[in-house]
Short mmCIF file of C-alpha atoms in Angstrom, two decimals:
data_model
loop_
_atom_site.label_atom_id
_atom_site.label_comp_id
_atom_site.label_asym_id
_atom_site.label_seq_id
_atom_site.Cartn_x
_atom_site.Cartn_y
_atom_site.Cartn_z
CA MET A 7 50.25 11.95 54.32
CA HIS A 8 53.04 10.73 56.39
CA THR A 9 54.53 13.45 58.76
CA SER A 10 52.86 16.68 60.22
CA SER A 11 55.45 18.66 58.07
CA LEU A 12 54.06 20.74 55.48
CA GLN A 13 57.48 20.70 53.50
CA HIS A 14 57.65 16.79 53.79
CA ASN A 15 54.23 16.21 52.79
CA ILE A 16 54.63 18.51 49.65
CA LEU A 17 57.53 16.70 48.72
CA ALA A 18 56.30 13.45 49.51
CA GLU A 19 53.42 14.28 46.95
CA LEU A 20 55.61 15.95 44.53
CA ASP A 21 57.91 12.79 43.99
CA HIS A 22 54.84 10.86 43.33
CA GLU A 23 53.44 13.09 40.84
CA LEU A 24 56.82 13.40 39.18
CA ALA A 25 57.40 10.05 38.70
CA THR A 26 54.03 9.66 37.39
CA THR A 27 54.29 12.41 34.90
CA ARG A 28 57.47 11.31 33.96
CA LYS A 29 56.13 7.82 32.88
CA LEU A 30 53.43 9.70 31.02
CA LEU A 31 55.92 12.19 29.12
CA GLU A 32 57.99 9.40 27.81
CA ARG A 33 55.36 7.81 25.53
CA VAL A 34 54.70 11.35 23.93
CA PRO A 35 55.67 11.03 20.12
CA TYR A 36 57.33 14.19 18.62
CA ASP A 37 56.40 13.11 15.39
CA GLN A 38 52.79 13.52 16.38
CA ALA A 39 53.56 17.10 18.06
CA ASP A 40 50.82 19.15 16.03
CA PHE A 41 47.79 16.47 17.03
CA GLN A 42 45.13 18.26 18.17
CA PRO A 43 41.89 16.69 19.14
CA HIS A 44 39.83 19.79 18.87
CA PRO A 45 40.28 23.05 17.10
CA LYS A 46 39.96 24.98 20.75
CA SER A 47 42.39 22.10 22.25
CA MET A 48 46.36 22.63 22.30
CA LYS A 49 48.48 20.72 19.98
CA LEU A 50 50.21 17.59 21.55
CA TRP A 51 53.46 19.28 21.86
CA GLN A 52 52.27 22.37 23.13
CA LEU A 53 50.66 20.74 26.14
CA ALA A 54 53.17 18.39 26.72
CA THR A 55 55.67 21.22 26.91
CA HIS A 56 53.20 23.22 29.28
CA VAL A 57 53.19 20.06 31.71
CA VAL A 58 56.82 20.48 31.74
CA ASN A 59 57.12 24.49 32.02
CA LEU A 60 54.61 24.29 34.88
CA LEU A 61 57.65 22.78 37.02
CA ALA A 62 59.50 26.22 36.89
CA PHE A 63 55.95 28.24 37.47
CA ASN A 64 55.62 25.96 40.81
CA GLN A 65 59.25 26.85 41.88
CA LEU A 66 58.08 30.82 41.88
CA PHE A 67 55.38 29.97 44.73
CA VAL A 68 58.47 28.59 47.00
CA GLN A 69 61.08 31.15 46.19
CA HIS A 70 58.74 34.35 45.67
CA SER A 71 55.83 36.40 47.27
CA SER A 72 53.96 37.09 44.21
CA ARG A 73 54.10 37.02 40.36
CA ASP A 74 52.54 40.11 38.32
CA PHE A 75 51.60 38.32 34.47
CA LEU A 76 51.75 41.73 33.58
CA ASP A 77 55.70 42.18 34.74
CA PRO A 78 57.68 42.15 31.31
CA ASN A 79 60.46 41.24 33.49
CA GLY A 80 58.71 38.17 35.03
CA PRO A 81 60.14 34.73 34.37
CA LYS A 82 59.15 33.44 30.94
CA PRO A 83 59.54 29.39 29.94
CA GLY A 84 62.24 28.29 27.62
CA PRO A 85 62.22 27.63 23.99
CA THR A 86 59.78 25.18 22.99
CA PRO A 87 61.59 21.50 22.98
CA THR A 88 62.32 20.53 19.45
CA SER A 89 62.70 16.50 20.58
CA SER A 90 61.46 14.05 23.19
CA GLU A 91 64.84 13.74 24.94
CA GLU A 92 64.93 17.39 24.90
CA LEU A 93 61.63 17.48 26.69
CA LEU A 94 62.57 14.59 29.14
CA GLN A 95 65.75 16.58 29.84
CA ARG A 96 64.31 19.64 30.63
CA PHE A 97 61.23 17.82 32.63
CA ASP A 98 64.45 16.43 34.83
CA GLN A 99 66.14 19.63 35.19
CA TYR A 100 62.88 21.54 36.33
CA SER A 101 62.15 18.70 38.47
CA ALA A 102 65.31 18.66 40.25
CA SER A 103 65.12 22.44 40.33
CA LEU A 104 61.64 22.49 42.12
CA ARG A 105 62.71 19.53 44.64
CA GLN A 106 65.81 21.56 45.81
CA ALA A 107 63.79 24.63 45.99
CA LEU A 108 61.24 22.94 48.24
CA GLN A 109 64.12 21.17 50.24
CA GLU A 110 65.80 24.43 50.84
CA SER A 111 62.24 25.93 52.25
CA ASP A 112 60.76 24.82 55.44
CA ASP A 113 56.85 25.02 57.00
CA GLU A 114 57.22 28.88 58.15
CA LYS A 115 58.33 29.78 54.61
CA LEU A 116 55.84 27.98 53.01
CA THR A 117 52.92 29.05 55.23
CA ALA A 118 53.82 32.89 53.96
CA SER A 119 51.70 34.40 51.54
CA PHE A 120 51.74 34.02 47.92
CA ARG A 121 49.89 36.15 45.56
CA LEU A 122 49.34 35.71 41.82
CA HIS A 123 48.06 38.78 39.97
CA ARG A 124 47.75 40.84 36.51
CA GLY A 125 48.48 44.24 37.70
CA GLU A 126 46.05 45.24 40.21
CA GLN A 127 43.66 42.18 39.97
CA THR A 128 44.32 39.29 42.27
CA LEU A 129 44.04 36.05 40.64
CA LEU A 130 44.91 33.87 43.69
CA GLU A 131 46.25 34.98 47.13
CA HIS A 132 46.92 31.99 49.48
CA SER A 133 49.85 30.53 51.42
CA LYS A 134 52.58 29.18 49.52
CA GLY A 135 51.91 25.62 50.33
CA ALA A 136 48.21 26.09 49.61
CA ALA A 137 49.39 28.10 45.83
CA ILE A 138 51.91 24.97 45.28
CA ARG A 139 48.98 22.47 45.71
CA ILE A 140 46.26 24.22 44.11
CA MET A 141 48.06 26.02 40.97
CA GLY A 142 51.04 23.89 40.90
CA LEU A 143 50.39 20.04 41.55
CA ASN A 144 46.26 20.23 41.04
CA HIS A 145 47.38 22.39 37.90
CA SER A 146 49.87 20.03 36.73
CA ILE A 147 47.80 16.97 37.28
CA HIS A 148 44.87 18.37 35.28
CA HIS A 149 46.75 19.06 32.08
CA ARG A 150 48.51 15.58 32.36
CA GLY A 151 44.93 13.92 32.46
CA GLN A 152 44.60 15.92 29.17
CA LEU A 153 47.72 14.66 28.12
CA SER A 154 46.56 10.75 28.63
CA VAL A 155 43.72 11.42 26.82
CA TYR A 156 45.72 12.84 23.71
CA LEU A 157 47.61 9.60 23.88
CA ARG A 158 44.58 7.53 24.13
CA LEU A 159 43.08 9.09 21.07
CA LEU A 160 46.44 8.40 19.36
CA ASP A 161 46.21 4.81 20.42
CA ILE A 162 49.33 5.04 22.61
CA PRO A 163 49.55 2.67 25.69
CA LEU A 164 49.06 4.46 28.91
CA PRO A 165 51.05 3.81 32.23
CA ALA A 166 49.54 2.71 35.31
CA MET A 167 49.16 5.94 37.25
CA TYR A 168 46.73 5.57 40.23
CA GLY A 169 46.23 2.14 39.62
CA PRO A 170 46.33 -0.25 36.56
CA SER A 171 45.48 1.02 33.16
CA ALA A 172 44.05 -1.08 30.36
CA ASP A 173 47.52 -1.05 28.84
CA ASP A 174 49.46 -1.24 31.96
CA PRO A 175 48.53 -3.83 34.85
CA ASN A 176 51.51 -3.38 36.78
CA TRP A 177 50.78 -0.55 39.06
CA MET A 178 53.88 0.19 41.79
#
């Protein structure tokens, strides 16, 4: 990282991961939405939508002190996108909202506690900054990795991500 500011470090990491994620999402074919590599796996479109919706979930870590999965009034993802254009539009919207929330935050706020729970059962309790990294960025990267495997199985060329891919030697 390039600075001692937690906020700036998270924003720098977020910017890198958002650019990489968008490159992958641009290749997700809506006409293969029902592709499922295994009966226990999510369908392609469900997984791509989940990757996008996680951005809104990440915003909770910045703007709230807790999230109860049993709260019927808790935030819910929007309707499933019905086209590649709509998926990318939501990605851009959620990315901008998350970036703005982080820019409006600061190191002091990001060191405050965040609790993710289901009623009385605590699922995660960390500082907001740690929650963003663990359940936000890392969770998103995990699912993005799954999505890249789906695309490989569909013989869709993969973009360079952390270095060149077999399909894209132009990294950076």
